[in-house]
CSV table of C-alpha atoms in Angstrom, one decimal:
chain,number,residue,atom,x,y,z
K,1,MET,CA,0.0,-0.2,0.1
K,2,THR,CA,1.2,3.7,-0.9
K,3,GLN,CA,1.4,5.4,2.5
K,4,ARG,CA,0.2,9.0,3.0
K,5,VAL,CA,0.9,10.5,6.3
K,6,PHE,CA,-1.6,13.3,7.9
K,7,VAL,CA,1.0,15.8,10.2
K,8,ALA,CA,-1.3,17.0,12.9
K,9,ASN,CA,1.0,19.5,14.1
K,10,ARG,CA,2.8,22.9,13.5
K,11,GLY,CA,6.1,24.5,13.6
K,12,GLU,CA,9.6,22.9,13.6
K,13,ILE,CA,8.4,19.6,14.5
K,14,ALA,CA,5.7,19.2,11.5
K,15,VAL,CA,8.8,20.5,9.1
K,16,ARG,CA,11.1,17.5,10.7
K,17,ILE,CA,8.0,14.8,10.1
K,18,VAL,CA,7.7,16.3,6.7
K,19,GLU,CA,11.3,16.2,6.0
K,20,ALA,CA,11.5,12.7,7.5
K,21,CYS,CA,8.5,11.3,5.6
K,22,ASP,CA,10.2,12.7,2.3
K,23,ARG,CA,13.4,10.8,3.1
K,24,LEU,CA,11.3,7.8,3.2
K,25,GLY,CA,9.6,8.5,0.1
K,26,ILE,CA,5.9,9.0,1.8
K,27,ALA,CA,3.7,11.7,0.8
K,28,THR,CA,2.5,14.2,3.3
K,29,VAL,CA,-0.6,16.1,4.2
K,30,LEU,CA,-0.5,18.9,6.6
K,31,GLY,CA,-3.2,20.1,8.6
K,32,VAL,CA,-2.5,23.9,9.5
K,33,SER,CA,-4.9,26.8,11.2
K,34,SER,CA,-5.9,29.6,9.1
K,35,ALA,CA,-2.7,31.2,11.2
K,36,ASP,CA,0.1,29.2,9.9
K,37,VAL,CA,-0.9,28.6,6.0
K,38,ARG,CA,2.2,30.6,5.0
K,39,SER,CA,4.2,28.2,7.3
K,40,LEU,CA,7.7,26.8,6.0
K,41,ALA,CA,6.1,23.4,6.9
K,42,ALA,CA,3.2,24.2,4.6
K,43,SER,CA,5.8,25.0,1.9
K,44,ARG,CA,7.3,21.7,2.3
K,45,ALA,CA,4.5,19.7,2.8
K,46,THR,CA,3.0,17.8,-0.2
K,47,ARG,CA,-0.3,19.2,0.2
K,48,THR,CA,-1.8,21.2,3.1
K,49,VAL,CA,-5.6,21.4,4.5
K,50,VAL,CA,-6.8,24.0,6.4
K,51,LEU,CA,-8.2,22.7,10.1
K,52,GLY,CA,-10.0,25.7,11.3
K,53,GLY,CA,-9.3,29.2,12.7
K,54,PRO,CA,-6.0,30.2,14.6
K,55,GLN,CA,-6.8,29.3,18.2
K,56,SER,CA,-5.3,25.6,19.0
K,57,ARG,CA,-8.8,24.6,19.9
K,58,GLN,CA,-10.5,25.4,16.5
K,59,SER,CA,-7.8,23.6,14.8
K,60,TYR,CA,-4.6,21.6,16.1
K,61,LEU,CA,-6.5,20.5,19.4
K,62,SER,CA,-9.8,19.5,17.4
K,63,VAL,CA,-9.9,15.6,17.1
K,64,ASP,CA,-12.9,16.0,14.5
K,65,ALA,CA,-11.1,18.4,12.3
K,66,VAL,CA,-8.0,16.4,12.4
K,67,LEU,CA,-9.5,13.2,11.8
K,68,HIS,CA,-12.0,14.6,9.1
K,69,ALA,CA,-8.9,16.0,7.1
K,70,ALA,CA,-6.8,13.0,7.2
K,71,VAL,CA,-9.7,10.7,6.3
K,72,ALA,CA,-10.9,13.2,3.7
K,73,THR,CA,-7.5,13.2,2.0
K,74,GLY,CA,-6.8,9.7,1.9
K,75,CYS,CA,-4.0,9.4,4.5
K,76,THR,CA,-3.0,6.1,5.7
K,77,ALA,CA,-1.2,7.0,8.9
K,78,LEU,CA,-1.5,10.0,11.4
K,79,HIS,CA,1.6,11.5,13.1
K,80,PRO,CA,0.8,13.9,15.9
K,81,GLY,CA,4.3,15.2,16.6
K,82,TYR,CA,4.2,16.4,20.3
K,83,GLY,CA,1.7,18.3,22.5
K,84,PHE,CA,-1.6,19.0,20.9
K,85,LEU,CA,-3.3,15.8,20.3
K,86,SER,CA,-0.2,13.5,20.7
K,87,GLU,CA,-1.3,11.9,23.7
K,88,ARG,CA,-4.9,11.5,23.2
K,89,SER,CA,-6.6,8.0,23.1
K,90,ASP,CA,-9.8,9.0,21.5
K,91,LEU,CA,-7.5,10.2,18.8
K,92,ALA,CA,-5.8,7.0,18.5
K,93,ARG,CA,-8.9,5.0,18.6
K,94,ALA,CA,-10.8,7.1,15.8
K,95,CYS,CA,-7.7,6.4,13.8
K,96,ALA,CA,-7.9,2.9,14.3
K,97,GLU,CA,-11.6,2.8,13.4
K,98,ASN,CA,-11.0,4.5,9.9
K,99,GLY,CA,-7.9,2.4,9.1
K,100,ILE,CA,-5.5,4.9,9.9
K,101,VAL,CA,-2.2,4.1,11.7
K,102,PHE,CA,-1.9,6.1,14.6
K,103,VAL,CA,2.2,7.1,15.0
K,104,GLY,CA,2.0,6.4,18.7
K,105,PRO,CA,1.6,3.9,21.2
K,106,SER,CA,-1.8,1.7,21.5
K,107,PRO,CA,-4.7,3.6,23.3
K,108,GLU,CA,-4.5,1.4,25.8
K,109,ALA,CA,-1.0,2.5,26.9
K,110,LEU,CA,-2.1,6.0,26.4
K,111,ASP,CA,-4.9,5.5,28.8
K,112,ALA,CA,-2.3,3.9,31.2
K,113,LEU,CA,0.1,6.9,30.9
K,114,GLY,CA,-2.2,9.4,30.7
K,115,ASP,CA,-3.1,9.3,34.9
K,116,LYS,CA,-0.1,9.8,36.6
K,117,LEU,CA,-1.5,8.1,39.7
K,118,SER,CA,-1.9,4.7,37.2
K,119,ALA,CA,1.5,5.3,36.1
K,120,ARG,CA,2.9,5.5,39.2
K,121,ALA,CA,1.3,2.1,40.4
K,122,LEU,CA,2.4,0.6,37.2
K,123,ALA,CA,6.1,1.6,38.0
K,124,GLU,CA,5.8,0.5,41.6
K,125,ARG,CA,4.3,-2.8,40.6
K,126,LEU,CA,7.3,-3.4,38.3
K,127,GLY,CA,9.9,-2.6,41.1
K,128,VAL,CA,10.7,0.7,39.6
K,129,PRO,CA,12.0,3.4,42.0
K,130,VAL,CA,9.2,5.8,42.8
K,131,SER,CA,9.1,8.7,45.0
K,132,PRO,CA,7.1,8.8,48.1
K,133,GLY,CA,3.7,9.9,47.4
K,134,GLY,CA,0.0,8.9,46.7
K,135,THR,CA,-3.5,10.4,46.9
K,136,ALA,CA,-6.2,10.6,49.3
K,137,SER,CA,-10.0,10.9,49.1
K,138,ASP,CA,-10.7,13.7,52.1
K,139,TRP,CA,-8.7,16.5,53.9
K,140,ALA,CA,-7.8,14.5,56.9
K,141,GLU,CA,-6.4,11.8,54.8
K,142,VAL,CA,-4.3,14.4,52.4
K,143,ALA,CA,-3.0,16.0,55.8
K,144,ALA,CA,-1.9,12.6,57.2
K,145,LEU,CA,-0.2,11.6,53.9
K,146,ALA,CA,1.6,14.8,53.8
K,147,GLU,CA,3.2,14.4,57.2
K,148,ARG,CA,4.1,10.9,56.3
K,149,ILE,CA,5.9,11.9,53.1
K,150,GLY,CA,7.4,15.1,54.9
K,151,TYR,CA,8.1,18.4,53.4
K,152,PRO,CA,8.6,19.9,50.9
K,153,ILE,CA,5.7,18.6,48.9
K,154,LEU,CA,4.5,19.0,45.3
K,155,VAL,CA,0.8,19.0,44.8
K,156,LYS,CA,0.4,17.4,41.4
K,157,ALA,CA,-2.2,16.9,38.6
K,158,ALA,CA,-3.0,13.3,37.9
K,159,PHE,CA,-3.8,14.4,34.1
K,160,GLY,CA,-1.8,16.6,31.7
K,161,GLY,CA,1.2,18.4,32.7
K,162,GLY,CA,3.6,21.6,31.6
K,163,GLY,CA,3.5,22.7,35.4
K,164,ARG,CA,-0.3,23.2,35.2
K,165,GLY,CA,-1.8,22.3,38.3
K,166,MET,CA,1.3,21.7,40.1
K,167,LYS,CA,2.0,23.5,43.4
K,168,LEU,CA,5.1,23.7,45.7
K,169,VAL,CA,4.2,23.2,49.5
K,170,THR,CA,6.9,23.7,52.2
K,171,ASP,CA,4.7,23.4,55.3
K,172,ALA,CA,0.9,22.3,56.5
K,173,ALA,CA,-0.1,25.7,56.8
K,174,ALA,CA,0.0,25.9,53.0
K,175,LEU,CA,-1.3,22.6,52.1
K,176,ALA,CA,-5.0,23.2,51.8
K,177,ASP,CA,-4.9,26.1,49.5
K,178,ALA,CA,-2.5,24.6,47.4
K,179,TRP,CA,-4.5,21.1,47.2
K,180,SER,CA,-7.6,23.5,45.9
K,181,VAL,CA,-6.0,25.7,43.6
K,182,ALA,CA,-3.7,22.8,41.9
K,183,SER,CA,-7.3,21.1,41.5
K,184,SER,CA,-9.1,23.8,40.0
K,185,GLU,CA,-6.1,24.5,37.8
K,186,ALA,CA,-6.2,20.6,36.8
K,187,GLN,CA,-9.8,20.9,36.3
K,188,ALA,CA,-9.8,23.7,33.9
K,189,ALA,CA,-6.8,22.8,31.9
K,190,PHE,CA,-7.2,19.2,31.4
K,191,GLY,CA,-10.9,18.5,32.3
K,192,ASP,CA,-10.2,16.5,35.8
K,193,GLY,CA,-9.3,17.9,39.0
K,194,THR,CA,-7.5,14.8,40.3
K,195,VAL,CA,-4.4,15.8,42.1
K,196,PHE,CA,-1.9,13.7,44.2
K,197,LEU,CA,1.2,14.4,46.5
K,198,GLU,CA,4.8,13.4,46.0
K,199,ARG,CA,7.8,14.4,47.9
K,200,TYR,CA,9.8,17.4,46.4
K,201,VAL,CA,13.2,16.8,45.5
K,202,THR,CA,15.0,20.2,46.2
K,203,ASP,CA,18.6,19.1,44.6
K,204,ALA,CA,17.0,17.3,41.7
K,205,LYS,CA,18.9,16.3,38.2
K,206,HIS,CA,15.9,15.7,35.7
K,207,ILE,CA,17.2,12.5,33.7
K,208,GLU,CA,15.1,10.6,30.8
K,209,VAL,CA,15.8,7.4,29.0
K,210,GLN,CA,14.6,7.3,25.1
K,211,ILE,CA,13.0,4.0,24.1
K,212,LEU,CA,11.7,2.8,21.0
K,213,GLY,CA,9.6,-0.4,20.5
K,214,ASP,CA,7.9,-2.0,17.6
K,215,ARG,CA,5.0,-4.5,16.7
K,216,HIS,CA,7.0,-7.6,16.9
K,217,GLY,CA,7.7,-7.3,20.5
K,218,ASN,CA,11.1,-5.7,19.9
K,219,ARG,CA,12.3,-2.9,22.6
K,220,ILE,CA,15.5,-0.7,23.0
K,221,HIS,CA,16.7,2.3,24.5
K,222,LEU,CA,18.8,5.0,23.1
K,223,GLY,CA,20.3,6.2,26.3
K,224,GLU,CA,19.3,9.1,28.4
K,225,ARG,CA,19.2,12.8,28.5
K,226,GLU,CA,19.7,15.4,31.3
K,227,CYS,CA,17.2,18.0,31.4
K,228,SER,CA,17.9,19.8,34.9
K,229,VAL,CA,18.0,23.2,32.9
K,230,GLN,CA,14.3,24.2,33.2
K,231,TYR,CA,11.6,27.2,34.6
K,232,ARG,CA,8.5,26.7,35.7
K,233,TYR,CA,8.9,22.8,34.7
K,234,GLN,CA,9.7,23.8,31.3
K,235,LYS,CA,12.9,22.6,29.9
K,236,VAL,CA,15.4,25.1,28.6
K,237,VAL,CA,18.2,23.1,28.0
K,238,GLU,CA,18.8,19.4,27.2
K,239,GLU,CA,22.0,17.4,26.8
K,240,SER,CA,22.9,13.6,25.9
K,241,PRO,CA,24.5,11.8,28.0
K,242,SER,CA,24.1,12.8,31.1
K,243,SER,CA,27.7,13.4,33.0
K,244,SER,CA,25.9,13.6,36.3
K,245,ILE,CA,25.3,10.1,36.9
K,246,ASP,CA,27.3,7.2,37.4
K,247,GLU,CA,27.2,3.5,35.5
K,248,ARG,CA,25.0,1.8,38.4
K,249,THR,CA,22.6,4.5,38.2
K,250,ARG,CA,22.2,4.7,34.5
K,251,SER,CA,21.9,0.9,34.4
K,252,VAL,CA,18.7,1.4,37.0
K,253,LEU,CA,17.5,4.0,34.8
K,254,THR,CA,17.4,2.1,31.5
K,255,SER,CA,16.4,-1.2,32.8
K,256,SER,CA,13.4,0.5,34.7
K,257,ALA,CA,12.7,2.0,31.1
K,258,LEU,CA,12.4,-1.1,29.7
K,259,ALA,CA,10.5,-2.6,31.9
K,260,ILE,CA,8.0,-0.1,31.6
K,261,ALA,CA,7.7,-0.6,28.0
K,262,ALA,CA,7.7,-4.5,28.1
K,263,GLU,CA,4.6,-4.4,30.3
K,264,LEU,CA,2.9,-1.8,28.0
K,265,ASP,CA,3.9,-3.6,24.9
K,266,TYR,CA,5.1,-0.4,23.7
K,267,VAL,CA,5.4,0.8,20.2
K,268,GLY,CA,7.0,3.8,18.8
K,269,LEU,CA,9.1,6.4,20.6
K,270,GLY,CA,8.6,7.1,24.2
K,271,THR,CA,10.6,8.7,27.1
K,272,VAL,CA,10.8,7.3,30.8
K,273,GLU,CA,11.5,10.5,33.0
K,274,PHE,CA,13.3,10.5,36.3
K,275,LEU,CA,14.3,12.8,39.0
K,276,VAL,CA,17.5,11.8,40.8
K,277,ASN,CA,18.9,13.5,44.0
K,278,SER,CA,22.4,15.1,43.4
K,279,ARG,CA,23.4,14.8,47.0
K,280,THR,CA,22.1,11.1,47.7
K,281,ALA,CA,21.5,9.4,44.1
K,282,GLU,CA,18.0,8.6,45.1
K,283,ILE,CA,15.8,7.8,42.1
K,284,GLY,CA,12.2,8.6,41.9
K,285,PHE,CA,10.0,7.5,38.7
K,286,LEU,CA,7.9,10.8,37.4
K,287,GLU,CA,6.1,9.9,34.2
K,288,VAL,CA,6.4,8.4,30.8
K,289,ASN,CA,5.8,10.8,27.8
K,290,PRO,CA,4.0,8.4,25.1
K,291,ARG,CA,5.5,10.4,21.9
K,292,LEU,CA,8.3,11.9,20.3
K,293,GLN,CA,10.0,14.7,22.6
K,294,VAL,CA,11.1,18.2,21.7
K,295,GLU,CA,14.7,17.0,22.7
K,296,HIS,CA,15.0,14.5,20.5
K,297,PRO,CA,17.9,15.7,18.2
K,298,VAL,CA,20.3,15.7,21.2
K,299,THR,CA,19.8,11.8,21.3
K,300,GLU,CA,20.0,11.5,17.4
K,301,GLN,CA,23.1,13.4,17.5
K,302,VAL,CA,25.0,10.8,19.6
K,303,THR,CA,23.4,8.0,18.5
K,304,GLY,CA,23.4,8.6,14.9
K,305,VAL,CA,19.8,7.4,14.6
K,306,ASP,CA,17.0,9.3,13.0
K,307,LEU,CA,14.4,8.5,15.4
K,308,VAL,CA,11.5,10.3,13.3
K,309,ARG,CA,12.3,7.9,10.7
K,310,GLU,CA,12.7,4.4,13.3
K,311,GLN,CA,9.2,5.5,14.8
K,312,LEU,CA,7.5,6.1,11.5
K,313,LEU,CA,8.9,2.6,10.5
K,314,ALA,CA,7.8,1.0,13.8
K,315,CYS,CA,4.1,2.0,13.8
K,316,LEU,CA,3.9,0.9,9.8
K,317,GLY,CA,4.6,-2.4,11.0
K,318,GLU,CA,8.3,-2.8,10.1
K,319,PRO,CA,10.7,-4.6,12.8
K,320,LEU,CA,13.3,-2.7,14.4
K,321,THR,CA,16.5,-2.8,12.3
K,322,LEU,CA,18.6,-2.0,15.5
K,323,ARG,CA,19.3,-4.3,18.4
K,324,GLN,CA,20.5,-2.8,21.9
K,325,GLU,CA,24.0,-4.0,20.9
K,326,ASP,CA,23.9,-1.8,17.9
K,327,VAL,CA,23.4,1.4,20.0
K,328,ALA,CA,26.7,3.2,20.6
K,329,MET,CA,26.8,6.7,22.2
K,330,THR,CA,29.3,9.2,20.5
K,331,GLY,CA,30.9,12.3,21.7
K,332,HIS,CA,28.2,14.7,23.9
K,333,ALA,CA,25.3,17.1,22.3
K,334,ILE,CA,23.6,20.3,24.0
K,335,GLU,CA,20.2,21.7,22.6
K,336,CYS,CA,19.1,24.8,23.5
K,337,ARG,CA,15.4,26.0,23.1
K,338,ILE,CA,15.3,29.4,21.1
K,339,THR,CA,12.0,31.2,22.4
K,340,ALA,CA,10.3,34.4,21.4
K,341,GLN,CA,10.1,35.1,25.0
K,342,ASP,CA,11.7,38.4,27.3
K,343,PRO,CA,13.9,36.9,30.1
K,344,ALA,CA,13.6,40.5,31.7
K,345,ARG,CA,9.7,40.0,31.9
K,346,GLY,CA,9.5,36.7,33.5
K,347,LEU,CA,9.9,34.8,29.9
K,348,ALA,CA,6.8,36.7,28.8
K,349,PRO,CA,6.0,35.8,25.1
K,350,THR,CA,7.1,38.0,22.3
K,351,PRO,CA,5.4,37.5,18.8
K,352,GLY,CA,6.0,39.7,16.3
K,353,HIS,CA,7.9,40.1,12.9
K,354,VAL,CA,11.0,38.7,12.4
K,355,THR,CA,13.0,41.0,10.7
K,356,ARG,CA,16.7,39.4,11.0
K,357,TRP,CA,17.3,35.5,11.1
K,358,ARG,CA,20.8,34.6,10.8
K,359,PRO,CA,21.7,31.4,12.5
K,360,PRO,CA,25.2,30.1,12.8
K,361,ALA,CA,26.6,27.6,10.7
K,362,GLY,CA,29.6,25.2,11.2
K,363,GLY,CA,30.4,21.7,11.9
K,364,GLY,CA,28.8,20.0,14.5
K,365,ILE,CA,25.9,22.5,14.7
K,366,ARG,CA,22.3,21.7,14.0
K,367,LEU,CA,19.3,24.0,13.7
K,368,ASP,CA,15.5,22.6,13.7
K,369,SER,CA,13.5,25.5,13.2
K,370,HIS,CA,10.5,27.0,11.1
K,371,VAL,CA,11.4,30.4,11.4
K,372,TYR,CA,12.6,32.6,8.7
K,373,GLU,CA,13.1,36.2,8.0
K,374,GLY,CA,10.5,37.8,7.5
K,375,TYR,CA,8.2,35.3,9.4
K,376,ASP,CA,5.4,36.9,11.5
K,377,PHE,CA,5.3,34.8,14.7
K,378,PRO,CA,1.9,34.1,15.9
K,379,PRO,CA,0.8,34.9,19.3
K,380,PHE,CA,-1.4,31.9,19.5
K,381,TYR,CA,1.0,29.0,20.2
K,382,ASP,CA,4.0,28.5,22.2
K,383,ALA,CA,7.1,30.3,21.9
K,384,LEU,CA,9.4,27.9,20.6
K,385,MET,CA,11.2,29.3,17.6
K,386,GLY,CA,13.8,27.0,17.2
K,387,LYS,CA,16.3,24.1,18.7
K,388,LEU,CA,20.0,25.1,18.5
K,389,ILE,CA,22.1,21.7,19.1
K,390,ALA,CA,25.9,21.3,19.3
K,391,TRP,CA,28.1,18.3,19.4
K,392,GLY,CA,31.2,17.8,20.5
K,393,THR,CA,33.7,14.7,21.1
K,394,ASP,CA,33.0,15.4,24.8
K,395,ARG,CA,31.0,17.6,27.1
K,396,PRO,CA,33.4,20.6,27.2
K,397,ALA,CA,34.2,20.7,23.6
K,398,ALA,CA,30.0,20.5,23.1
K,399,VAL,CA,29.7,23.7,25.5
K,400,LYS,CA,32.2,25.4,23.6
K,401,ARG,CA,30.7,25.1,20.3
K,402,MET,CA,27.3,26.1,21.7
K,403,ALA,CA,28.6,29.2,23.2
K,404,GLN,CA,30.2,29.7,19.8
K,405,ALA,CA,27.1,29.2,17.8
K,406,LEU,CA,24.9,31.1,20.4
K,407,ASP,CA,27.3,34.1,20.0
K,408,GLY,CA,26.9,33.8,16.1
K,409,PHE,CA,23.3,33.8,16.0
K,410,ARG,CA,21.4,37.2,15.1
K,411,ILE,CA,17.6,37.5,15.5
K,412,ASP,CA,16.1,40.9,14.9
K,413,GLY,CA,12.5,42.3,15.3
K,414,VAL,CA,11.3,40.1,18.3
K,415,THR,CA,12.7,39.8,21.9
K,416,THR,CA,14.3,36.3,22.2
K,417,SER,CA,15.8,33.9,24.9
K,418,LEU,CA,19.1,34.3,23.2
K,419,ALA,CA,20.9,36.5,25.7
K,420,LEU,CA,19.7,34.4,28.5
K,421,LEU,CA,20.8,31.1,27.0
K,422,GLN,CA,24.3,32.6,26.3
K,423,ARG,CA,24.2,33.4,29.9
K,424,ILE,CA,23.4,29.7,31.0
K,425,ILE,CA,26.1,28.1,28.9
K,426,ALA,CA,29.0,30.5,30.3
K,427,ASP,CA,28.2,29.9,33.8
K,428,ASP,CA,30.5,28.1,36.0
K,429,ALA,CA,27.4,25.8,37.8
K,430,PHE,CA,26.7,24.9,34.2
K,431,THR,CA,29.9,24.1,32.8
K,432,ALA,CA,30.4,21.9,36.0
K,433,ASN,CA,27.1,20.7,35.6
K,434,THR,CA,26.3,21.3,39.0
K,435,VAL,CA,23.0,22.5,37.8
K,436,THR,CA,19.7,21.2,39.6
K,437,THR,CA,15.8,21.7,38.3
K,438,HIS,CA,15.8,24.9,40.3
K,439,TRP,CA,18.9,26.3,39.4
K,440,LEU,CA,17.9,28.3,36.5
K,441,ALA,CA,15.2,30.4,38.6
K,442,ASP,CA,17.3,30.4,41.6
K,443,ALA,CA,20.6,31.6,40.3
K,444,ILE,CA,19.8,33.2,36.7
K,445,LEU,CA,16.4,34.5,36.1
K,446,GLU,CA,16.0,35.9,39.6
K,447,LYS,CA,19.0,38.4,38.9
K,448,GLU,CA,17.5,39.4,35.1
K,449,PRO,CA,17.1,43.2,35.3
K,450,ALA,CA,13.7,44.6,35.6
């Protein structure tokens, strides 16, 4: 059967998926909002159809609009990218009912992983290390559970992510209000107000493992990434491999990720996320992201594996061409997320007309982006402009190359995060990789001039 893939996303990841399909000789249909008709992805896709208005709910978040467009254009598969509908089991089921391959795990796996409480229970059953936590049905149980866990504590939404429905609580006096506010935020953002408690790791390293599975029972991991440089639970800089964990910790992380993948009969790409206490090396399972990740390029750079290509082939029924022993990590890669945000105003969005866009060039430099000179960066979506990736033979070489690449990047017309990224890469704590998940907010952003 001749394959035709519907790309249900926008921005740089839509460009990335279209390019991967082009290399496989697969035609693409891109679904866009009315704001993205002149996007770079639209110019690259085989065909483009308009899903609806500029607001995400009118287009990229409409299951009905996306499915109708995919069926009407005769697509045999649908790639959701990341964000938007990528983790929606109802879309995966609707695809199956209409004879369309969903490029992702099964609806059952999406259901199991969409509920963080269920995912925690799955991890515990498999012997995967999990941070102390849980939920309760009434206030007395909540207070008692918090005392058993010990402060500080995170109140977290059971469904969704991105920092919404998440509150840090440092003492018992603040717990009731945090529980109520987090639940209300979760209800508004995700349609379910279920929240739970989990111990907050003050000095945490955020480490994640890339997994890949096919429909024939084959599963591998492709090493780990460190994503400790983040702000309000949003990642800013990522790298692979992590230089802050030892081989014992690495083995626990990768074996735990594969155990979860095996239990779910996982198909496609997924990322199993953990927090590692930088002082005690204690490991705590966070969640599984059952999709392609924003930071996948750093894994591609150190493994030489085209993850999007492998994801497409695996979900289309092809067996993996890689065995675990074929996966080798070479050198070190760092990714910086360049965004249309103002660091001096708490990273407030700064959409507008891009009057100059002059990326750096050179060996070991990669840029994944949908932006071009003259592009009108829209106000309707996330602020990501592009991902700058630098590879080096070791971490110091990658850091140096990234610093040079950031220094050589020229963007005018909109305020961006370039200056902030330059400060991060040049900071002694980043160079020594002593950063933790709260470092960026505490050491850098709070010092930004007003």
